[in-house]
Short mmCIF file of C-alpha atoms in Angstrom, two decimals:
data_model
loop_
_atom_site.label_atom_id
_atom_site.label_comp_id
_atom_site.label_asym_id
_atom_site.label_seq_id
_atom_site.Cartn_x
_atom_site.Cartn_y
_atom_site.Cartn_z
CA MET A 202 0.87 14.32 16.16
CA ARG A 203 -2.52 12.66 16.41
CA ALA A 204 -5.63 13.06 14.21
CA ALA A 205 -8.35 15.76 15.17
CA PRO A 206 -11.38 14.39 16.73
CA PHE A 207 -13.97 12.28 14.60
CA ALA A 208 -16.74 10.02 14.72
CA TYR A 209 -16.59 6.55 13.43
CA LEU A 210 -18.87 4.27 11.74
CA ARG A 211 -18.40 0.72 10.54
CA PRO A 212 -21.30 -0.23 7.87
CA ASN A 213 -21.94 -3.84 7.45
CA SER A 214 -23.15 -3.52 3.76
CA LEU A 215 -22.64 -1.20 0.88
CA GLU A 216 -26.17 -0.38 1.43
CA GLU A 217 -25.41 0.92 4.67
CA VAL A 218 -22.23 2.72 3.07
CA PHE A 219 -24.76 4.57 0.62
CA ALA A 220 -27.04 5.55 3.52
CA ALA A 221 -23.83 6.92 5.65
CA LEU A 222 -22.91 8.88 2.69
CA ALA A 223 -26.35 10.35 2.13
CA GLN A 224 -26.45 11.01 5.94
CA PHE A 225 -23.29 12.59 6.53
CA GLY A 226 -22.69 14.25 3.27
CA ASP A 227 -19.38 16.17 2.95
CA GLU A 228 -18.52 15.14 6.49
CA ALA A 229 -18.26 11.62 5.57
CA GLN A 230 -14.73 10.20 4.51
CA LEU A 231 -14.37 6.48 3.49
CA LEU A 232 -11.81 4.53 5.29
CA ALA A 233 -10.30 1.76 3.44
CA GLY A 234 -6.70 0.54 3.94
CA GLY A 235 -5.89 3.94 5.53
CA GLN A 236 -2.16 4.03 4.57
CA SER A 237 -2.52 7.48 3.01
CA LEU A 238 -5.56 8.71 4.88
CA MET A 239 -4.28 8.19 8.32
CA PRO A 240 -0.96 9.58 7.82
CA ALA A 241 -2.92 12.66 6.36
CA MET A 242 -5.15 12.89 9.38
CA ALA A 243 -2.12 12.70 11.86
CA LEU A 244 -0.70 15.61 9.80
CA ARG A 245 -3.94 17.36 10.00
CA MET A 246 -3.94 17.63 6.30
CA ALA A 247 -7.20 15.82 6.46
CA ARG A 248 -9.82 16.44 9.24
CA PRO A 249 -12.88 14.20 8.40
CA GLY A 250 -15.88 14.53 10.64
CA VAL A 251 -17.12 11.04 10.19
CA LEU A 252 -14.90 8.16 9.29
CA VAL A 253 -16.75 5.63 7.39
CA ASP A 254 -14.71 2.08 7.57
CA ILE A 255 -15.17 -0.16 4.54
CA SER A 256 -12.11 -2.10 5.20
CA ARG A 257 -13.91 -5.18 6.42
CA LEU A 258 -16.82 -5.29 3.85
CA GLY A 259 -16.96 -8.49 2.28
CA GLU A 260 -18.61 -7.13 -0.83
CA LEU A 261 -15.31 -5.37 -1.72
CA ARG A 262 -13.13 -8.28 -1.26
CA GLY A 263 -11.87 -10.85 -3.68
CA ILE A 264 -10.16 -11.31 -7.08
CA ALA A 265 -12.48 -12.97 -9.68
CA LEU A 266 -11.63 -14.45 -13.13
CA GLU A 267 -14.57 -13.46 -15.46
CA ALA A 268 -15.01 -14.35 -19.18
CA ASP A 269 -13.43 -11.14 -20.33
CA ALA A 270 -11.78 -9.59 -17.33
CA LEU A 271 -9.95 -10.14 -14.08
CA VAL A 272 -12.19 -8.30 -11.39
CA PHE A 273 -10.71 -6.82 -8.23
CA GLY A 274 -12.89 -5.97 -5.40
CA ALA A 275 -11.68 -2.40 -4.24
CA GLY A 276 -10.75 -3.53 -1.03
CA THR A 277 -8.16 -6.02 -2.20
CA THR A 278 -4.88 -5.37 -0.33
CA TYR A 279 -1.51 -5.23 -2.27
CA SER A 280 -0.33 -8.05 -0.56
CA GLN A 281 -3.40 -10.04 -1.39
CA ALA A 282 -2.88 -9.19 -5.17
CA LEU A 283 0.81 -10.09 -5.11
CA ARG A 284 0.06 -13.55 -3.58
CA SER A 285 -2.72 -14.27 -6.14
CA PRO A 286 -1.97 -16.79 -8.90
CA LEU A 287 -4.60 -15.10 -10.95
CA VAL A 288 -2.51 -12.00 -10.79
CA ALA A 289 0.64 -13.66 -11.76
CA GLU A 290 -1.12 -15.31 -14.70
CA HIS A 291 -3.34 -12.60 -15.91
CA ALA A 292 -1.93 -9.24 -14.83
CA PRO A 293 1.81 -9.84 -14.04
CA LEU A 294 2.39 -5.93 -14.40
CA LEU A 295 0.82 -5.56 -11.17
CA ALA A 296 3.29 -8.18 -9.58
CA LEU A 297 6.16 -6.20 -11.12
CA ALA A 298 4.73 -2.97 -9.56
CA ILE A 299 3.55 -3.82 -6.08
CA PRO A 300 7.13 -4.39 -4.43
CA HIS A 301 7.75 -0.92 -5.14
CA ILE A 302 4.81 0.47 -3.09
CA ALA A 303 6.13 1.50 0.09
CA HIS A 304 6.98 -1.68 2.43
CA GLU A 305 5.49 -5.06 3.40
CA ALA A 306 3.58 -3.44 6.65
CA VAL A 307 1.97 -0.88 4.41
CA ARG A 308 1.18 -3.44 1.45
CA SER A 309 -0.62 -5.58 4.13
CA ARG A 310 -3.28 -3.11 4.60
CA GLY A 311 -3.19 -0.56 1.53
CA THR A 312 -5.82 -1.30 -1.13
CA LEU A 313 -6.05 -1.30 -4.92
CA GLY A 314 -9.37 0.69 -4.68
CA GLY A 315 -7.87 2.96 -2.17
CA SER A 316 -4.98 3.93 -4.29
CA LEU A 317 -6.99 4.66 -7.20
CA ALA A 318 -9.54 6.79 -5.35
CA ASN A 319 -6.81 8.68 -3.64
CA ALA A 320 -5.19 9.52 -7.03
CA ASP A 321 -1.85 10.46 -5.89
CA PRO A 322 0.02 11.16 -9.15
CA ALA A 323 3.22 9.33 -7.97
CA SER A 324 0.92 6.07 -7.17
CA GLU A 325 1.70 2.95 -9.24
CA MET A 326 -1.54 1.42 -9.26
CA PRO A 327 -3.40 4.07 -11.38
CA ALA A 328 -0.69 4.16 -13.90
CA CYS A 329 -0.65 0.16 -14.19
CA MET A 330 -4.52 0.07 -14.42
CA LEU A 331 -4.16 2.77 -17.12
CA ALA A 332 -1.60 0.73 -18.94
CA LEU A 333 -3.84 -2.30 -18.82
CA GLY A 334 -6.89 -0.44 -20.09
CA ALA A 335 -8.93 -1.21 -16.87
CA GLN A 336 -12.29 0.13 -15.92
CA VAL A 337 -13.12 1.30 -12.66
CA VAL A 338 -16.55 0.32 -11.47
CA LEU A 339 -18.50 3.15 -9.42
CA ARG A 340 -21.45 2.08 -7.29
CA SER A 341 -24.05 4.19 -5.76
CA ALA A 342 -27.56 3.68 -4.23
CA GLU A 343 -28.94 4.47 -7.86
CA GLY A 344 -26.69 1.76 -9.63
CA GLU A 345 -23.36 1.14 -11.08
CA ARG A 346 -21.45 2.77 -13.88
CA ALA A 347 -17.99 1.62 -15.35
CA VAL A 348 -15.54 4.43 -16.14
CA PRO A 349 -12.37 3.93 -18.32
CA MET A 350 -9.07 4.62 -16.47
CA GLU A 351 -8.46 7.58 -19.08
CA GLU A 352 -11.60 9.37 -17.78
CA PHE A 353 -11.13 8.38 -14.11
CA ALA A 354 -7.85 10.03 -13.00
CA LEU A 355 -8.72 13.77 -13.46
CA GLY A 356 -5.90 15.39 -11.69
CA THR A 357 -3.99 15.50 -8.42
CA TYR A 358 -6.28 13.67 -5.80
CA THR A 359 -9.12 14.14 -8.07
CA THR A 360 -11.22 11.55 -9.73
CA ALA A 361 -14.54 11.04 -11.50
CA ILE A 362 -16.12 9.80 -8.35
CA GLU A 363 -19.23 11.54 -7.72
CA PRO A 364 -20.61 12.35 -4.34
CA GLY A 365 -22.58 9.33 -3.02
CA GLU A 366 -20.50 6.99 -5.08
CA ILE A 367 -18.11 4.42 -3.99
CA LEU A 368 -15.21 2.67 -5.98
CA ALA A 369 -16.33 -0.77 -5.92
CA ALA A 370 -14.25 -2.94 -8.17
CA ILE A 371 -11.73 -2.71 -10.84
CA ARG A 372 -11.88 -4.70 -14.16
CA VAL A 373 -8.90 -5.50 -16.11
CA PRO A 374 -9.84 -6.80 -19.44
CA LEU A 375 -8.25 -10.03 -20.40
CA PRO A 376 -6.28 -9.73 -23.83
CA GLU A 377 -6.99 -11.59 -26.91
CA THR A 378 -3.47 -12.27 -27.55
CA ALA A 379 -0.58 -12.76 -25.13
CA ARG A 380 0.45 -9.64 -23.25
CA ARG A 381 3.84 -8.73 -22.30
CA THR A 382 4.42 -6.32 -19.33
CA ARG A 383 7.47 -4.09 -17.94
CA PHE A 384 7.38 -1.76 -15.16
CA ARG A 385 10.24 0.36 -13.71
CA GLU A 386 10.33 3.19 -10.96
CA ILE A 387 12.86 5.53 -10.05
CA ALA A 388 13.16 6.46 -6.40
CA ARG A 389 15.90 7.62 -4.13
CA ARG A 390 15.38 4.75 -1.75
CA SER A 391 13.51 1.67 -1.67
CA GLY A 392 9.75 2.19 -1.06
CA ASP A 393 10.06 5.88 -1.25
CA TYR A 394 7.82 7.97 -3.56
CA ALA A 395 8.72 7.58 -7.25
CA MET A 396 10.78 10.58 -8.83
CA ALA A 397 9.33 9.01 -11.96
CA GLY A 398 7.94 5.65 -13.28
CA ALA A 399 6.72 3.70 -16.16
CA ALA A 400 4.41 0.80 -17.30
CA LEU A 401 4.36 -1.00 -20.66
CA VAL A 402 1.90 -3.33 -21.70
CA SER A 403 2.40 -4.69 -25.24
CA ASP A 404 0.69 -7.60 -27.06
CA GLU A 405 1.53 -9.84 -30.00
CA ALA A 406 -0.43 -7.89 -32.57
CA GLY A 407 2.00 -5.03 -32.00
CA GLU A 408 -0.30 -2.70 -29.92
CA ALA A 409 1.39 -1.16 -27.02
CA ARG A 410 0.35 1.05 -24.03
CA PHE A 411 3.32 3.18 -22.44
CA VAL A 412 2.15 5.14 -19.15
CA LEU A 413 4.26 7.50 -17.29
CA PHE A 414 3.55 8.25 -13.68
CA ALA A 415 4.88 10.75 -11.05
CA VAL A 416 5.95 13.18 -13.81
CA SER A 417 2.48 15.03 -14.15
CA ASP A 418 -0.61 15.57 -12.06
CA ARG A 419 -1.97 12.25 -13.27
CA PRO A 420 -0.82 9.06 -15.14
CA ILE A 421 -0.13 9.87 -18.69
CA LEU A 422 -0.74 7.34 -21.56
CA VAL A 423 1.69 8.56 -24.24
CA SER A 424 1.19 7.82 -27.72
CA GLY A 425 3.45 6.12 -30.11
CA ALA A 426 4.45 3.01 -28.40
CA PRO A 427 5.91 0.66 -28.93
CA ASN A 428 7.92 3.05 -31.20
CA LEU A 429 10.78 4.51 -29.10
CA ASP A 430 11.09 7.55 -31.25
CA ALA A 431 7.34 8.18 -31.48
CA VAL A 432 7.11 7.98 -27.64
CA LEU A 433 10.01 10.40 -27.18
CA ALA A 434 8.25 12.78 -29.44
CA GLY A 435 5.10 12.33 -27.42
CA ILE A 436 6.88 13.23 -24.24
CA ASP A 437 8.09 16.44 -25.71
CA THR A 438 4.57 17.35 -26.73
CA GLU A 439 1.71 15.55 -24.85
CA VAL A 440 3.14 15.52 -21.43
CA GLU A 441 2.54 18.62 -19.02
CA PHE A 442 5.18 18.03 -16.36
CA PHE A 443 4.74 18.83 -12.71
CA PRO A 444 7.47 19.29 -10.18
CA ASP A 445 7.03 17.60 -6.73
CA ASN A 446 9.09 17.41 -3.48
CA HIS A 447 11.28 14.89 -5.18
CA ALA A 448 12.32 16.45 -8.58
CA GLY A 449 11.98 19.39 -10.62
CA ILE A 450 10.46 19.45 -14.23
CA ALA A 451 13.91 19.34 -15.96
CA THR A 452 14.65 16.26 -13.64
CA LYS A 453 11.33 14.50 -14.39
CA ARG A 454 11.62 15.31 -18.19
CA HIS A 455 15.00 13.85 -18.38
CA LEU A 456 13.86 10.63 -16.35
CA ALA A 457 10.76 10.23 -18.67
CA GLY A 458 13.11 9.86 -21.56
CA VAL A 459 15.32 7.62 -19.49
CA LEU A 460 12.20 5.27 -18.84
CA ALA A 461 11.15 5.24 -22.34
CA ARG A 462 14.36 4.24 -23.67
CA ASP A 463 14.73 1.67 -20.91
CA LEU A 464 11.50 -0.05 -21.50
CA LEU A 465 10.91 0.46 -25.34
CA SER A 466 14.60 -0.37 -26.51
CA ARG A 467 14.58 -3.34 -28.85
CA SER A 468 16.28 -5.51 -26.43
CA ALA A 469 14.03 -4.36 -23.49
CA LEU A 470 10.96 -5.26 -25.61
CA LYS A 471 12.36 -8.94 -26.18
CA GLU A 472 13.09 -9.12 -22.44
CA ALA A 473 9.45 -8.23 -21.40
CA ALA A 474 7.76 -10.99 -19.54
CA MET B 247 -32.11 3.98 7.99
CA THR B 248 -30.26 6.41 10.35
CA LEU B 249 -26.65 5.25 11.27
CA ASP B 250 -25.03 6.15 14.54
CA ALA B 251 -21.41 7.39 14.22
CA ARG B 252 -19.49 6.71 17.52
CA THR B 253 -16.63 8.64 19.15
CA ASP B 254 -16.29 5.62 21.86
CA MET B 255 -16.78 1.85 20.92
CA PRO B 256 -16.03 -1.51 22.49
CA VAL B 257 -13.29 -3.62 21.01
CA SER B 258 -12.09 -7.01 21.94
CA LEU B 259 -9.05 -8.50 20.55
CA THR B 260 -6.15 -11.12 21.42
CA VAL B 261 -2.87 -9.59 22.08
CA ASN B 262 0.19 -11.96 22.63
CA GLY B 263 -2.17 -14.71 23.11
CA ARG B 264 -4.37 -12.96 25.86
CA ARG B 265 -7.92 -11.90 25.28
CA THR B 266 -8.66 -8.37 25.97
CA ALA B 267 -11.62 -6.13 25.76
CA GLY B 268 -12.50 -2.59 26.59
CA ILE B 269 -14.08 0.64 25.54
CA VAL B 270 -11.82 2.78 23.39
CA PRO B 271 -12.05 6.30 21.92
CA VAL B 272 -12.32 5.76 18.14
CA ARG B 273 -9.41 8.26 17.75
CA GLN B 274 -7.21 6.02 19.42
CA THR B 275 -4.75 3.91 17.31
CA LEU B 276 -3.91 0.35 17.84
CA ALA B 277 -0.35 1.50 18.91
CA GLY B 278 -1.89 3.95 21.48
CA TYR B 279 -4.05 1.16 23.02
CA LEU B 280 -1.33 -1.33 23.13
CA ARG B 281 0.96 1.13 24.82
CA GLU B 282 -1.52 3.04 27.14
CA GLU B 283 -4.12 0.36 27.77
CA LEU B 284 -2.14 -2.80 27.98
CA GLY B 285 1.44 -1.24 28.83
CA LEU B 286 3.08 -3.05 25.85
CA THR B 287 5.52 -0.17 25.39
CA ALA B 288 7.72 -2.17 23.19
CA VAL B 289 5.59 -0.80 20.51
CA HIS B 290 7.24 2.52 20.13
CA LEU B 291 5.72 5.61 18.66
CA GLY B 292 8.32 7.57 16.58
CA CYS B 293 6.57 9.53 13.91
CA GLU B 294 2.89 8.40 14.36
CA GLN B 295 2.41 8.88 10.66
CA GLY B 296 3.64 5.56 9.12
CA SER B 297 7.26 6.59 8.37
CA CYS B 298 9.47 5.29 11.02
CA GLY B 299 8.52 1.62 11.30
CA ALA B 300 9.15 1.54 15.12
CA CYS B 301 5.35 0.46 15.91
CA THR B 302 5.37 -2.16 13.60
CA VAL B 303 3.15 -5.34 14.96
CA ARG B 304 1.76 -8.43 13.47
CA VAL B 305 -2.07 -8.47 12.99
CA ASP B 306 -3.85 -11.85 11.73
CA GLY B 307 -0.28 -12.91 10.61
CA GLU B 308 0.60 -9.81 8.85
CA VAL B 309 2.70 -6.95 9.57
CA MET B 310 1.29 -3.71 9.90
CA ARG B 311 2.07 -0.05 11.35
CA ALA B 312 0.32 0.07 14.65
CA CYS B 313 0.07 3.86 14.28
CA LEU B 314 -2.01 3.59 10.86
CA VAL B 315 -4.55 1.25 12.33
CA LEU B 316 -7.44 2.37 14.62
CA ALA B 317 -7.70 0.18 17.80
CA VAL B 318 -11.49 -0.33 17.00
CA GLN B 319 -10.22 -1.60 13.59
CA ALA B 320 -8.37 -4.55 15.41
CA GLU B 321 -11.69 -5.79 16.50
CA GLY B 322 -11.55 -9.73 16.82
CA CYS B 323 -8.02 -9.62 15.42
CA VAL B 324 -4.87 -11.53 16.78
CA VAL B 325 -2.17 -9.17 17.67
CA GLU B 326 1.44 -9.82 18.24
CA THR B 327 4.06 -7.35 19.66
CA PRO B 328 7.70 -7.42 20.22
CA GLU B 329 6.76 -8.59 23.79
CA GLY B 330 4.91 -11.50 22.34
CA PHE B 331 6.36 -14.29 19.91
CA SER B 332 6.93 -16.55 23.08
CA GLY B 333 7.95 -20.11 22.23
CA ASP B 334 8.84 -18.95 18.73
CA PRO B 335 12.47 -20.21 17.89
CA ALA B 336 12.93 -17.92 15.01
CA MET B 337 12.24 -14.87 17.24
CA ASP B 338 14.32 -16.11 19.98
CA ARG B 339 17.44 -16.48 17.41
CA LEU B 340 16.69 -12.94 16.19
CA ARG B 341 16.73 -11.62 19.74
CA GLU B 342 19.97 -13.47 20.58
CA ARG B 343 21.69 -12.43 17.24
CA PHE B 344 20.51 -8.81 17.76
CA ALA B 345 22.22 -8.83 20.97
CA THR B 346 25.39 -10.73 20.23
CA ARG B 347 25.83 -8.57 16.99
CA ASN B 348 25.27 -5.31 18.83
CA ALA B 349 22.33 -4.65 16.29
CA LEU B 350 20.92 -1.79 18.66
CA GLN B 351 22.35 1.09 20.47
CA CYS B 352 19.44 3.19 21.83
CA GLY B 353 16.82 0.45 20.97
CA PHE B 354 14.15 2.58 19.71
CA CYS B 355 13.68 0.91 16.28
CA THR B 356 14.41 -2.56 17.71
CA GLY B 357 11.09 -3.77 18.31
CA GLY B 358 9.79 -2.96 14.72
CA MET B 359 13.04 -4.46 13.28
CA LEU B 360 12.55 -7.63 15.09
CA VAL B 361 8.90 -7.97 13.91
CA ALA B 362 9.71 -7.18 10.35
CA ALA B 363 12.77 -9.48 10.51
CA ARG B 364 10.38 -12.28 11.82
CA ASP B 365 7.96 -11.68 9.06
CA LEU B 366 10.64 -11.95 6.42
CA LEU B 367 11.80 -15.17 7.79
CA ALA B 368 8.30 -16.68 7.53
CA ARG B 369 8.06 -15.76 3.92
CA GLU B 370 11.82 -16.50 3.15
CA PRO B 371 13.68 -18.48 5.84
CA ARG B 372 17.09 -17.86 3.99
CA PRO B 373 16.98 -14.52 2.64
CA SER B 374 19.85 -12.80 0.61
CA ARG B 375 21.30 -9.69 2.27
CA HIS B 376 19.51 -7.74 -0.29
CA ALA B 377 16.14 -9.33 0.72
CA ILE B 378 16.98 -8.39 4.29
CA ARG B 379 17.50 -4.86 3.45
CA GLU B 380 14.31 -4.60 1.40
CA ALA B 381 12.58 -5.81 4.57
CA ILE B 382 13.85 -3.50 6.82
CA SER B 383 13.86 -0.57 4.44
CA GLY B 384 10.73 0.96 6.08
CA HIS B 385 12.42 0.94 9.32
CA VAL B 386 14.50 3.93 10.61
CA CYS B 387 17.41 3.48 12.62
CA ARG B 388 19.42 6.46 13.53
CA CYS B 389 22.29 4.90 15.53
CA THR B 390 23.78 1.72 13.98
CA GLY B 391 23.95 2.34 10.05
CA TYR B 392 22.10 -0.85 9.62
CA GLU B 393 25.14 -3.01 8.92
CA ALA B 394 24.96 -4.95 12.27
CA ILE B 395 20.94 -5.21 12.03
CA VAL B 396 21.44 -6.99 8.61
CA ASP B 397 24.43 -9.07 9.85
CA ALA B 398 22.17 -10.24 12.88
CA ILE B 399 19.09 -11.12 10.82
CA GLU B 400 21.44 -12.93 8.30
CA ALA B 401 22.91 -14.72 11.23
CA ALA B 402 19.72 -15.77 12.75
CA SER B 403 18.48 -17.02 9.39
CA HIS B 404 21.37 -19.38 9.22
CA GLY B 405 20.74 -20.61 12.52
CA GLY B 406 17.81 -22.81 11.32
CA THR B 407 14.73 -23.15 9.15
CA ALA B 408 12.00 -20.70 10.25
CA PRO B 409 8.67 -22.37 10.65
#
C-alpha cells in the first residue's frame, strides 16, 4: 500500500525546522531516516499532513569527541556510527548492538536520533543510551535542554519531547575509568524485532548498569548490577512486563532471566570487552 | 517566515550513470520513480513497507530500500539499480554465478539479492557463508530456500577480489 497524500518540506536550517513546526503544528511530522515512519505511512498507521524532512540537515550530522562526552548529531545513521573509530574507542556498546538492527539497507538510512525519538520499546539504541547514561539534547526556537535517558523514554512511542522541540543530539558521557560493555539480543531471525534484549556497561570501580529492552513499554534500568542475584531479584520486583507480537509476558520474564545470567555471570563479566 | 509545503517538486539525480530530472509528486517513492518514470522494472516492489528487500538499490554507494526513500529525497544522488553496475566485474560474476547455480526461480527477489550481494563483496571480498546469510537476511525469497543463492554469492567471491 502507499502512503496517504501529504505535503513535503525540506528545511535548510534548524531555524526553518522550528518555523515549520510553529506553522504546521500537529500536522507536521519530522522525517529523519524514515525507516520506521515510511513503513508506518505505507500501512496508513501514520498519516502526517506535512512531512518536514530533516534527513539532510548538516546541523544534525557528525560525531564529535568533546572533553567529557561523545556527542552524536541526531541524524547520524547506524552505518556511520558503526564505521566510526570514535564509537569503537569510546562507545563500543553501540558497535556491538548496531549489527542487530534490521539489515544493512536499513542501517544505512536509519538514524540514532530517529530511533530515540520513535521510542519503540524493542529498539536497541534507547536501551544502549540508557545503559551508557546518555543525555538527549532537545532544541527549540527558545533554546536547548538536556534530558537524561532515564527521563526521556516515557512509554511506548512516548518521549519527553515537547511540541516545537526537536531531538538534536545525544551526549554519551566519557567514563573516568575504563568501561566494559556487553550486549545480547534474542530474536527469531537475524534482523527481526527483539523478543528480549539486554545491554551491560560496567567500570573498574565496580559500578554497573544493566538495561533490559523489548520486555516492557520502555528500556528498563534494573538495579543491583553487577550482582546477578540482585539483578534477578530486581527483574522480579522492578520490571512491568508487556507482551508484544513476538512473545508473551511469561516468555519475556524467562528471557530476562536468561539475559541477566548470560551477561552477569562471573565468566561473562571477565569476557566483557 | 512562511514556509511552502509542496505536493509536487522538481528532482534531479543520476541513475545508472545517466542524469535525469523531472517534477514528481512528493508522495512518490524512489522505487516508484525508478519503475514508472524511468522504466527500471528490475526494481521490484513486493511489500512496499521495507520488509522484503526486492527494491534494494544503491544510493551514493550505500544500499537502501527504494520503497522507504521518497523520490524527492534522492535529489542530487547517484543511484544504481540492478540494471546498472555495467563494467563492474564483481556484479558480472554474481550474475553469472546466479545463473549457473540456478539461484533463482521466479526472479522476483533476484535484483535486490544481487545489489545486497554486491554491497557485501565491497565490504568483505571473501565473506564466510554466515556473513553471506547475514547480508541477504533482509531479502525474502519464496522459491529457492536460499541455499543456492548463498552458493552463488560464495562462488562469485571466490572468482576474484572485488574492488
